[in-house]
Coordinates of C-alpha atoms and ligand atoms in Angstrom, one line a residue:
M1 CA 3.9 -14.9 34.4
A2 CA 3.3 -14.8 30.7
L3 CA -0.9 -14.7 29.5
E4 CA -2.3 -16.7 26.6
T5 CA -4.8 -15.6 24.4
D6 CA -6.0 -17.2 21.3
F7 CA -5.6 -13.6 19.9
I8 CA -4.0 -10.2 20.6
V9 CA -5.9 -7.0 18.6
I10 CA -3.5 -3.9 19.4
G11 CA -5.6 -0.9 19.3
S12 CA -9.3 -0.1 19.5
G13 CA -10.6 2.4 16.8
V14 CA -12.5 0.8 14.2
A15 CA -9.9 -1.6 12.7
G16 CA -9.0 -3.2 15.9
L17 CA -12.6 -2.7 17.4
R18 CA -14.0 -4.7 14.1
A19 CA -11.0 -7.4 13.9
A20 CA -11.8 -8.6 17.7
I21 CA -15.9 -8.8 16.8
E22 CA -15.0 -10.8 13.8
I23 CA -12.2 -13.3 16.0
A24 CA -15.0 -13.6 18.8
Q25 CA -18.0 -14.1 16.0
S26 CA -15.9 -17.8 16.1
G27 CA -15.8 -18.2 19.9
A28 CA -12.1 -17.9 19.9
S29 CA -11.0 -15.7 22.6
V30 CA -9.2 -12.3 21.9
T31 CA -7.6 -10.0 24.5
V32 CA -7.6 -6.0 23.1
L33 CA -5.0 -4.3 24.1
T34 CA -5.0 -0.5 24.0
K35 CA -3.5 2.4 25.2
D36 CA -5.6 4.5 25.9
K37 CA -9.6 4.4 27.7
T38 CA -11.2 1.8 25.2
S39 CA -12.7 4.6 23.1
E40 CA -10.1 6.8 22.6
S41 CA -8.5 7.0 19.1
N42 CA -8.3 8.7 15.6
T43 CA -11.4 7.2 14.8
E44 CA -13.3 8.5 17.8
Y45 CA -12.6 12.4 16.2
A46 CA -13.8 11.5 12.3
Q47 CA -16.1 14.1 11.7
G48 CA -17.1 14.1 7.9
G49 CA -18.5 10.7 7.4
V50 CA -17.9 7.5 5.7
A51 CA -17.9 7.4 2.4
V52 CA -19.8 4.1 0.4
V53 CA -21.8 3.4 -2.3
L54 CA -25.7 3.3 -1.4
S55 CA -27.3 6.4 -3.1
D56 CA -29.4 5.8 -6.0
D57 CA -26.8 7.9 -7.8
D58 CA -24.1 6.0 -7.4
N59 CA -22.2 3.1 -8.2
A60 CA -18.8 1.3 -7.6
E61 CA -17.1 2.3 -10.0
L62 CA -17.5 5.9 -9.6
H63 CA -16.5 5.5 -6.0
E64 CA -13.3 3.1 -7.4
G65 CA -12.7 5.8 -10.0
D66 CA -12.1 8.7 -7.7
T67 CA -10.4 6.6 -5.0
L68 CA -7.6 5.5 -8.0
V69 CA -7.8 9.1 -9.1
A70 CA -6.8 10.7 -5.8
G71 CA -4.2 7.9 -5.0
A72 CA -2.1 9.5 -8.2
G73 CA -0.9 6.3 -9.6
L74 CA 0.2 4.3 -6.7
C75 CA -3.2 2.4 -5.9
D76 CA -3.5 -1.3 -5.6
Q77 CA -6.5 -1.8 -8.3
K78 CA -7.8 -5.2 -6.1
A79 CA -7.8 -3.4 -3.1
V80 CA -10.1 -0.5 -3.9
E81 CA -12.5 -2.7 -5.7
T82 CA -12.1 -5.2 -2.0
L83 CA -13.1 -1.8 0.0
V84 CA -16.1 0.1 -2.5
N85 CA -17.4 -3.7 -3.3
E86 CA -17.5 -5.0 0.1
G87 CA -17.7 -1.6 1.6
T88 CA -21.4 -1.6 1.5
K89 CA -21.9 -4.6 2.7
Y90 CA -19.9 -3.8 5.7
I91 CA -21.7 -0.4 6.6
K92 CA -25.1 -2.2 6.6
E93 CA -23.9 -4.3 8.1
L94 CA -23.1 -1.7 11.1
I95 CA -26.8 0.3 11.1
D96 CA -28.3 -3.8 11.7
W97 CA -25.5 -3.6 14.6
G98 CA -27.2 0.2 15.4
T99 CA -25.3 2.7 14.0
E100 CA -27.2 5.8 13.8
F101 CA -26.6 8.0 10.5
D102 CA -28.3 10.9 9.7
R103 CA -31.5 10.8 7.8
E104 CA -34.4 13.3 7.0
G105 CA -37.8 12.1 6.5
G106 CA -36.3 7.8 6.9
K107 CA -33.8 8.6 4.2
L108 CA -29.7 9.0 4.7
V109 CA -28.3 11.8 4.3
F110 CA -25.2 12.0 2.3
T111 CA -23.2 15.1 1.7
K112 CA -20.2 16.2 -0.6
E113 CA -15.9 16.2 -0.3
A114 CA -12.8 17.0 -2.6
A115 CA -12.7 14.4 -5.0
H116 CA -15.8 12.3 -4.8
S117 CA -17.6 12.6 -7.8
R118 CA -21.1 12.4 -5.7
R119 CA -22.6 13.1 -2.8
R120 CA -21.6 9.4 -0.7
I121 CA -20.6 10.6 2.6
L122 CA -22.8 9.1 5.1
H123 CA -22.3 11.2 8.6
A124 CA -23.9 10.8 12.2
H125 CA -24.6 13.4 14.5
G126 CA -24.0 16.2 11.8
D127 CA -20.0 16.2 12.5
S128 CA -19.6 12.8 15.1
T129 CA -19.8 9.9 12.7
G130 CA -16.4 8.7 14.3
A131 CA -18.2 8.2 17.6
E132 CA -20.7 7.0 16.8
F133 CA -18.7 4.6 15.1
V134 CA -17.1 3.5 18.7
R135 CA -20.1 4.4 20.7
S136 CA -21.9 1.0 18.4
L137 CA -18.5 -1.1 17.7
I138 CA -18.0 -0.8 21.5
A139 CA -21.6 -1.7 23.0
K140 CA -21.0 -4.5 20.1
A141 CA -17.8 -6.0 21.3
T142 CA -19.0 -5.7 24.9
H143 CA -22.1 -8.3 24.0
E144 CA -19.0 -10.9 22.5
K145 CA -18.2 -12.8 25.7
T146 CA -15.0 -13.8 24.4
I147 CA -13.4 -10.2 23.7
N148 CA -11.3 -9.3 26.7
L149 CA -11.0 -5.2 26.2
T150 CA -7.7 -4.3 28.0
P151 CA -7.6 -0.2 28.2
F152 CA -4.3 1.6 29.1
A153 CA -2.2 -1.6 28.4
N154 CA 0.6 0.0 26.0
T155 CA 1.5 -2.1 23.7
E156 CA 5.8 -2.1 23.5
S157 CA 7.1 -4.0 21.3
L158 CA 6.2 -8.0 19.3
I159 CA 7.6 -11.4 20.4
V160 CA 9.3 -13.0 17.5
N161 CA 9.9 -16.6 17.6
D162 CA 12.1 -18.9 14.9
G163 CA 10.5 -15.9 12.3
R164 CA 7.1 -16.2 13.5
C165 CA 5.6 -13.2 15.7
V166 CA 3.6 -15.0 18.9
G167 CA 2.9 -12.5 21.1
V168 CA 3.2 -9.2 22.5
R169 CA 5.3 -7.3 25.4
F170 CA 3.1 -4.9 26.9
L171 CA 2.5 -3.0 29.9
D172 CA 0.2 -4.1 32.5
P173 CA -1.9 -1.6 33.6
V174 CA -3.0 -3.7 37.1
L175 CA 0.9 -4.9 38.1
R176 CA 2.5 -1.5 36.7
A177 CA 4.9 -3.5 35.0
P178 CA 6.0 -5.2 31.9
R179 CA 4.3 -8.5 30.9
E180 CA 4.0 -10.5 27.9
I181 CA 0.8 -12.2 26.2
F182 CA 1.8 -15.2 23.7
A183 CA -1.7 -15.9 21.3
K184 CA -1.7 -18.1 17.6
G185 CA -2.4 -14.3 15.9
V186 CA -1.4 -11.0 17.0
V187 CA -4.1 -8.0 14.6
M188 CA -1.9 -4.7 14.6
C189 CA -4.4 -2.0 14.8
T190 CA -2.7 1.0 16.1
G191 CA -3.7 3.5 14.0
G192 CA -1.8 6.7 12.4
A193 CA 1.7 8.9 13.8
G194 CA -0.2 12.2 12.8
Q195 CA 1.8 12.6 16.2
L196 CA 4.9 12.7 14.5
Y197 CA 4.1 16.0 13.3
Q198 CA 4.6 19.8 15.4
H199 CA 0.5 20.3 14.5
T200 CA -1.7 17.8 14.0
T201 CA -5.6 17.2 13.9
N202 CA -4.7 13.7 15.7
P203 CA -5.3 13.0 19.1
P204 CA -1.9 12.0 21.9
V205 CA -2.1 8.2 21.0
A206 CA -1.4 8.3 17.2
T207 CA 2.2 7.7 17.9
G208 CA 2.6 5.3 15.3
D209 CA 3.7 2.5 17.8
G210 CA 2.5 -0.1 15.9
M211 CA 4.8 0.6 12.8
A212 CA 7.9 0.8 14.4
M213 CA 7.2 -2.0 16.3
A214 CA 6.2 -4.1 12.9
Y215 CA 9.4 -2.9 11.7
F216 CA 11.5 -4.1 14.9
A217 CA 10.3 -7.0 14.0
G218 CA 11.3 -7.8 10.1
A219 CA 7.9 -6.7 8.7
E220 CA 8.5 -4.3 5.4
M221 CA 6.9 -1.3 5.6
A222 CA 5.8 0.8 2.4
D223 CA 4.9 4.1 1.3
M224 CA 6.2 5.4 4.1
E225 CA 7.1 9.1 2.5
F226 CA 3.1 9.7 1.7
V227 CA 1.6 12.2 4.6
Q228 CA -1.3 13.8 4.1
F229 CA -2.0 17.3 5.7
H230 CA -5.3 18.7 6.6
P231 CA -5.8 21.7 4.9
T232 CA -8.3 23.4 7.6
A233 CA -7.3 22.5 11.1
L234 CA -8.5 25.5 13.6
N235 CA -5.1 28.0 14.1
L236 CA -5.7 29.4 17.2
E237 CA -2.5 30.1 19.9
N238 CA -2.9 28.0 22.7
A239 CA -5.4 25.3 21.0
P240 CA -5.4 22.3 19.9
R241 CA -5.6 22.1 15.6
F242 CA -9.6 21.2 16.2
L243 CA -10.4 20.2 12.8
L244 CA -12.7 21.8 10.9
S245 CA -14.0 19.5 8.4
E246 CA -13.9 19.0 4.8
A247 CA -17.4 18.9 4.9
M248 CA -18.0 22.7 5.7
R249 CA -16.2 23.2 2.4
G250 CA -18.2 20.6 0.7
E251 CA -21.4 22.4 2.0
G252 CA -20.2 25.9 0.6
G253 CA -17.4 27.1 3.1
L254 CA -15.0 29.4 1.4
L255 CA -11.4 29.7 1.9
K256 CA -10.3 33.9 1.8
N257 CA -6.9 35.2 2.9
E258 CA -6.1 38.5 5.7
Y259 CA -7.7 40.7 2.9
G260 CA -11.1 38.7 2.5
E261 CA -9.9 37.8 -0.8
R262 CA -11.2 34.4 -2.0
F263 CA -7.5 32.8 -2.8
M264 CA -8.3 29.0 -4.3
P265 CA -9.1 30.6 -7.9
R266 CA -5.4 31.8 -8.5
Y267 CA -4.6 27.5 -7.8
D268 CA -6.9 25.0 -9.3
D269 CA -9.7 25.5 -11.0
R270 CA -11.2 22.4 -8.6
L271 CA -11.8 25.4 -6.0
E272 CA -12.3 24.8 -2.5
L273 CA -12.8 21.6 -3.3
A274 CA -9.6 20.7 -5.0
P275 CA -7.5 17.8 -3.3
R276 CA -6.3 18.1 0.1
D277 CA -2.7 18.2 -0.9
I278 CA -3.6 21.0 -3.7
V279 CA -5.9 23.2 -1.0
S280 CA -3.1 22.9 1.6
R281 CA 0.1 24.0 -0.5
S282 CA -2.5 26.6 -1.9
I283 CA -2.8 28.1 1.5
V284 CA 1.5 27.6 2.5
A285 CA 1.9 29.6 -0.9
E286 CA -1.1 32.0 0.0
M287 CA 0.5 32.7 3.7
R288 CA 3.8 33.3 1.6
R289 CA 2.8 35.4 -1.2
T290 CA 0.8 37.7 2.5
G291 CA 3.7 37.1 4.7
T292 CA 0.7 36.0 7.4
R293 CA 0.7 32.9 9.5
T294 CA -2.3 31.9 9.0
V295 CA -5.5 31.8 6.0
Y296 CA -9.8 31.8 6.5
L297 CA -12.6 29.6 6.5
D298 CA -15.8 31.2 5.9
M299 CA -19.2 30.4 6.5
T300 CA -20.8 33.8 7.2
A301 CA -23.3 33.1 3.8
M302 CA -24.6 30.1 5.8
D303 CA -28.0 30.4 8.1
E304 CA -27.0 29.7 11.8
K305 CA -29.6 27.3 12.4
F306 CA -28.3 25.7 10.1
L307 CA -24.3 25.3 11.1
K308 CA -26.0 24.7 14.0
D309 CA -27.3 21.6 13.6
R310 CA -25.1 20.2 10.5
F311 CA -22.2 20.7 12.9
P312 CA -22.7 21.0 16.5
K313 CA -19.7 19.9 17.6
I314 CA -17.4 22.4 15.6
Y315 CA -20.0 25.0 16.6
E316 CA -19.9 24.3 20.1
T317 CA -16.0 23.5 20.2
C318 CA -15.4 26.9 18.2
R319 CA -17.4 28.9 20.8
V320 CA -15.3 27.6 23.8
Y321 CA -12.6 29.2 21.6
G322 CA -14.6 32.7 21.3
L323 CA -15.3 32.4 17.5
N324 CA -19.6 31.8 16.1
I325 CA -18.8 30.2 13.0
A326 CA -22.3 31.7 11.8
T327 CA -20.7 35.5 11.8
D328 CA -16.7 35.0 12.4
L329 CA -14.0 34.3 9.8
L330 CA -12.6 30.9 11.6
P331 CA -8.4 31.3 11.6
V332 CA -6.9 27.9 10.1
S333 CA -3.7 26.1 8.8
P334 CA -3.1 22.9 7.5
A335 CA -2.2 20.1 10.2
S336 CA -0.8 16.6 9.9
H337 CA -4.1 14.5 9.6
Y338 CA -3.5 10.8 8.2
C339 CA -0.4 8.7 7.2
M340 CA -0.9 6.7 3.9
G341 CA 2.3 4.5 4.5
G342 CA 2.5 2.0 7.0
I343 CA 3.1 -2.3 7.3
R344 CA 2.6 -3.2 4.0
S345 CA -0.4 -5.7 4.0
D346 CA -2.3 -7.7 1.3
L347 CA -5.7 -7.7 0.9
W348 CA -6.3 -10.2 4.0
G349 CA -4.3 -8.1 6.7
R350 CA -1.2 -10.5 6.1
S351 CA 2.0 -8.8 6.8
T352 CA 5.0 -10.0 5.7
L353 CA 5.8 -11.5 8.8
P354 CA 4.2 -14.9 9.8
G355 CA 1.8 -14.2 12.7
L356 CA 1.5 -11.0 11.9
Y357 CA -1.8 -9.3 10.9
A358 CA -3.0 -5.7 10.3
A359 CA -5.9 -3.3 9.6
G360 CA -6.5 0.3 9.0
E361 CA -4.4 3.0 9.5
V362 CA -1.2 1.5 10.4
T363 CA -1.4 -0.3 7.1
C364 CA -0.5 0.5 3.1
T365 CA -2.8 -1.8 1.8
G366 CA -2.6 -0.5 -1.3
V367 CA -6.3 1.4 -0.8
H368 CA -4.7 4.7 -0.7
G369 CA -2.3 4.9 -3.2
A370 CA 0.0 8.4 -2.7
N371 CA -3.5 10.4 -1.2
R372 CA -5.8 9.3 0.4
L373 CA -9.6 10.1 -1.0
A374 CA -11.5 11.6 2.2
S375 CA -13.5 9.6 4.2
N376 CA -12.2 6.3 2.8
S377 CA -10.7 5.7 5.8
L378 CA -13.6 5.1 8.4
L379 CA -14.7 2.2 5.9
E380 CA -10.9 0.9 4.9
G381 CA -10.8 -0.2 9.3
L382 CA -14.3 -1.8 9.2
V383 CA -13.5 -3.8 5.4
F384 CA -9.7 -4.6 6.7
G385 CA -10.7 -4.8 10.0
A386 CA -13.2 -7.7 9.3
R387 CA -11.0 -9.3 6.9
A388 CA -8.2 -9.4 8.8
G389 CA -9.8 -11.3 11.7
E390 CA -10.5 -13.6 9.2
A391 CA -7.4 -14.1 7.7
A392 CA -5.9 -14.6 11.2
L393 CA -8.9 -17.0 12.0
S394 CA -8.4 -19.4 9.5
D395 CA -4.3 -19.9 9.1
S396 CA -4.6 -20.3 12.8
S397 CA -7.2 -23.1 12.5
K398 CA -4.4 -25.6 13.0
S399 CA -2.0 -24.3 15.1
Q400 CA -1.7 -24.0 19.2
V401 CA -0.6 -20.8 21.4
S402 CA 3.0 -20.9 21.5
S403 CA 4.7 -19.8 24.6
H404 CA 7.9 -22.0 24.5
R405 CA 11.2 -19.9 23.5
S406 CA 13.1 -20.9 20.8
K407 CA 16.9 -21.1 21.7
T408 CA 17.6 -19.1 18.4
E409 CA 15.1 -16.0 19.1
K410 CA 16.8 -12.9 19.7
R411 CA 15.0 -11.4 22.4
E412 CA 15.7 -7.8 23.0
T413 CA 15.1 -6.8 26.9
L414 CA 13.1 -4.2 27.5
D415 CA 15.4 -1.3 29.0
I416 CA 12.9 0.6 31.6
R417 CA 15.6 2.1 33.5
H418 CA 14.8 5.2 31.8
G419 CA 11.2 4.7 32.3
T420 CA 9.2 3.0 29.1
A421 CA 7.0 6.4 28.1
L422 CA 7.5 8.3 25.6
S423 CA 9.7 11.2 26.9
T424 CA 8.1 14.9 26.5
A425 CA 11.9 16.2 25.1
V426 CA 12.8 13.7 22.2
K427 CA 8.9 14.3 21.3
K428 CA 8.8 17.9 21.3
R429 CA 11.7 18.1 19.6
V430 CA 11.0 15.1 16.8
K431 CA 8.2 16.6 16.0
R432 CA 9.3 20.5 15.7
I433 CA 12.2 18.5 13.2
M434 CA 9.7 16.6 11.0
W435 CA 7.3 20.0 11.0
E436 CA 9.9 22.0 10.1
R437 CA 11.5 19.6 7.5
V438 CA 9.6 17.0 6.4
G439 CA 6.4 18.5 6.5
I440 CA 4.4 19.9 3.1
L441 CA 7.0 21.1 1.7
R442 CA 10.2 19.0 1.3
D443 CA 13.4 19.2 -0.3
R444 CA 16.6 17.1 -0.4
A445 CA 19.3 19.7 2.1
T446 CA 16.6 19.6 4.6
L447 CA 15.7 15.8 4.6
V448 CA 19.1 14.8 5.0
R449 CA 19.1 17.8 8.2
A450 CA 16.2 16.1 9.5
S451 CA 17.9 12.8 9.2
S452 CA 21.3 13.0 10.6
E453 CA 19.5 15.2 13.7
F454 CA 17.1 12.1 14.4
D455 CA 20.5 9.1 13.9
Q456 CA 21.5 11.8 16.7
I457 CA 18.5 11.3 19.4
A458 CA 18.3 8.0 17.8
A459 CA 22.3 7.4 19.7
A460 CA 21.2 7.8 22.9
N461 CA 19.9 5.5 25.7
L462 CA 16.2 5.7 24.9
S463 CA 13.1 4.3 26.5
P464 CA 11.2 1.6 24.4
S465 CA 8.1 4.1 23.6
S466 CA 11.0 7.1 22.6
R467 CA 12.7 4.6 20.3
N468 CA 9.9 3.7 18.5
F469 CA 9.3 7.5 17.5
V470 CA 12.1 8.4 16.5
T471 CA 12.3 5.2 14.6
L472 CA 9.0 6.4 13.1
A473 CA 10.4 9.7 12.3
Q474 CA 13.5 8.3 10.2
L475 CA 11.6 6.3 8.3
V476 CA 9.0 8.8 7.0
T477 CA 11.9 11.1 6.5
R478 CA 14.2 8.6 4.7
A479 CA 11.4 7.6 2.0
A480 CA 10.7 11.2 1.6
L481 CA 14.7 11.6 0.8
W482 CA 14.6 8.8 -1.6
R483 CA 11.6 9.6 -3.8
E484 CA 13.0 11.7 -5.9
E485 CA 9.4 13.0 -7.9
S486 CA 6.1 14.8 -6.1
R487 CA 3.3 12.8 -6.2
G488 CA 0.5 12.6 -4.1
G489 CA 1.0 14.3 -0.1
H490 CA 4.5 14.0 -1.1
Y491 CA 5.8 17.0 -2.5
R492 CA 9.9 17.8 -3.1
T493 CA 10.4 22.0 -4.4
D494 CA 13.2 20.1 -6.0
F495 CA 11.7 17.6 -7.8
P496 CA 8.4 19.6 -8.3
E497 CA 7.3 17.4 -11.2
Q498 CA 5.3 13.4 -11.1
K499 CA 7.8 10.8 -13.1
E500 CA 6.1 7.9 -14.5
N501 CA 9.4 6.2 -13.9
W502 CA 8.8 6.8 -9.9
R503 CA 5.4 4.9 -10.4
T504 CA 6.8 2.9 -7.6
H505 CA 6.6 2.1 -3.8
S506 CA 9.2 2.4 -1.1
I507 CA 10.0 -1.0 0.5
Q508 CA 11.6 -0.5 4.0
Q509 CA 13.3 -3.3 6.2
R510 CA 14.9 -3.3 9.4
D511 CA 18.8 -4.5 8.5
T512 CA 17.7 -3.4 4.8
E513 CA 19.0 -0.2 2.6
I514 CA 15.4 1.1 1.7
G515 CA 14.2 0.0 -1.8
S516 CA 11.9 -0.4 -4.5
S517 CA 9.4 -2.3 -5.7
Q518 CA 7.3 -1.8 -9.2
Q519 CA 4.4 -4.0 -8.1
I520 CA 3.9 -4.8 -4.5
N521 CA 1.6 -8.3 -4.9
F522 CA -0.4 -7.0 -2.2
D523 CA -2.8 -9.5 -2.8
T524 CA -0.5 -12.4 -2.1
A525 CA -0.6 -14.0 1.4
R526 CA 2.2 -14.2 3.2
A527 CA 1.4 -14.2 7.2
V528 CA 0.2 -18.3 7.2
Ligands
LIG1 P1 -8.0 4.8 15.4 O1 -8.9 4.8 15.2 O2 -6.7 5.6 15.5 O3 -7.3 3.4 16.8 C1 -5.9 3.1 17.4 C2 -6.0 2.9 18.4 O4 -4.9 2.0 18.7 C3 -6.4 3.3 19.5 O5 -6.8 2.8 20.4 C4 -5.4 3.7 20.2 O6 -5.2 3.8 21.3 C5 -4.5 2.7 19.8 N1 -2.9 2.4 20.2 C6 -2.1 3.1 19.5 N2 -0.3 2.9 20.0 C7 -0.6 1.5 20.9 C8 -0.2 0.8 21.8 N3 1.7 1.3 21.8 N4 -0.2 0.0 22.2 C9 -1.8 -0.2 22.4 N5 -2.6 0.1 22.0 C10 -2.4 1.7 20.8 N6 -11.5 9.1 8.1 C11 -13.1 9.2 7.2 O7 -13.2 8.1 6.9 N7 -13.8 9.9 7.3 C12 -13.8 11.2 8.3 O8 -14.6 12.1 8.9 C13 -12.4 11.3 9.1 N8 -12.3 12.1 10.5 C14 -11.3 12.3 10.6 C15 -11.2 13.5 11.8 C16 -10.0 13.9 12.7 C17 -9.9 14.7 13.7 C18 -8.8 12.4 12.5 C19 -7.5 12.6 13.6 C20 -9.0 11.6 11.4 C21 -10.0 11.3 10.5 N9 -10.3 10.4 9.7 C22 -11.8 10.5 9.3 C23 -9.3 9.7 9.8 C24 -9.8 8.1 10.4 O9 -10.5 8.5 11.6 C25 -8.6 7.4 11.1 O10 -7.8 7.1 9.8 C26 -9.4 5.9 11.3 O11 -10.3 6.3 12.4 C27 -8.3 5.4 11.8 O12 -8.9 3.6 12.5 P2 -8.2 2.8 13.2 O13 -8.8 2.1 13.9 O14 -6.7 2.1 12.6 O15 -7.1 3.8 14.2
LIG2 C1 -12.8 15.7 7.3 O1 -14.3 15.8 7.7 O2 -12.0 16.3 6.7 C2 -12.0 14.6 7.8 C3 -12.1 13.3 6.6 C4 -11.3 12.9 6.8 O3 -10.3 12.9 6.8 O4 -11.7 11.5 6.1

């Protein structure tokens, strides 16, 4: 039997939880479908903190300016203004809801990260900012009577009726069978796709499902070529690529090569706090130059007690792997970290598909342009999660949940003969190809090879989740092939310069050739 609810939110990271709370505060019912346990998300693992204009020597213009510079000419100015101007209000609200940021003598403490002109990063429990967001948002959501949190409910496709998104198909965790749920609006908050790559800081849930679902349903995808690689993931054999926060470099950590030499002066005047794409490429260049597979983060000039208090999670995790961050050099290398591209969304989270809204890392709102400024994404999830919830509510004030079937509806049947899960073999192969050919350094020949390998994989009879995964890999690859310049997170060794005539966004839509849009109108309402 099909289910009905007023609104569906997919995903329970910062964006999904904030959207659900916004909707529930109006009294409407909202079902939050989430793939794993409710707390599992990229948000849960966020370390460094959240950038917000709250300190005495800061202002919105400075935060906006830093964000625009990082975005390398592709930010949407109105989206950035919305982020920095409204961010302060939403962080204050979060504090009112019980979020505990670190303080000294009662005053909030701000740290510095790369490409920020001020110390404006708030953090919680030293390096567990995301976990504190999740704790306080789940507590708030649990108090809202109309929110139905449904963990372990993997969503696989959107239901589109007469050109409008009216519901989703998901695997019912109790019945262990595919099920449909209908609503007045669907808010996609499934986060990023770091798992597309062999080496990533992201947890296993970050497979980019929402982007693929939206693409198959007909929504436009923007700027998929822009992937951010974090420079300092722990690089130990048989250990996950655990993030060593940029805040460690913000506090004075140095990058050294195999011979103990500090190498960033060779590559950029901003040294260890140059933008992430530059530090990541410098590390790759240094590893090639020295013929090694790792470089080192050196925190040994700092006091052990300071490090243990400032980075408790990192301190403990490294200890598990036999490293003392105060005395050992920490082996690091870059890993995929964040997707700047995603579902093209306006300032209110409206996608180009009526009935479908989106917020957080799954979107491309124009906030990040070609490269995200560190610690801007928790803020983005809060601000645009709330706005997407508000828009979904106001757009649907007069509409009903429609679970009737249209005669013209193109129904994709869920073929579950081969299971619905992401196949380990497909995942492994796609991740390796993405890392080797669509990674930090790209060129035409390797991208063409990657694309044809993905076509081969996609030709097989795949489970829905495997099909979503390989499609997403294709979207990133095609956009990377299309963009014949280097900008932000996208670096082509065959086109190493940034070019003014490429100051444009890539747009991909199902059954349409990849194209560009010089002036994406990110603030145009569409999904009503
Ligand atoms: P997520 O938090 O990733 O949530 C996505 C949700 O969707 C999850 O609940 C997931 O289970 C669910 N989901 C996914 N697929 C499906 C599906 N098919 N069906 C149902 N549910 C699904 N940003 C900062 O601003 N500051 C930081 O300090 C920072 N540190 C970071 C450290 C790490 C290690 C990582 C990985 C990221 C960090 N980031 C940081 C980035 C930031 O955490 C994310 O961009 C942000 O939290 C994304 O929030 P979100 O709500 O969009 O997605
Ligand atoms: C970090 O702590 O280095 C991650 C911050 C971010 O990705 O914004």
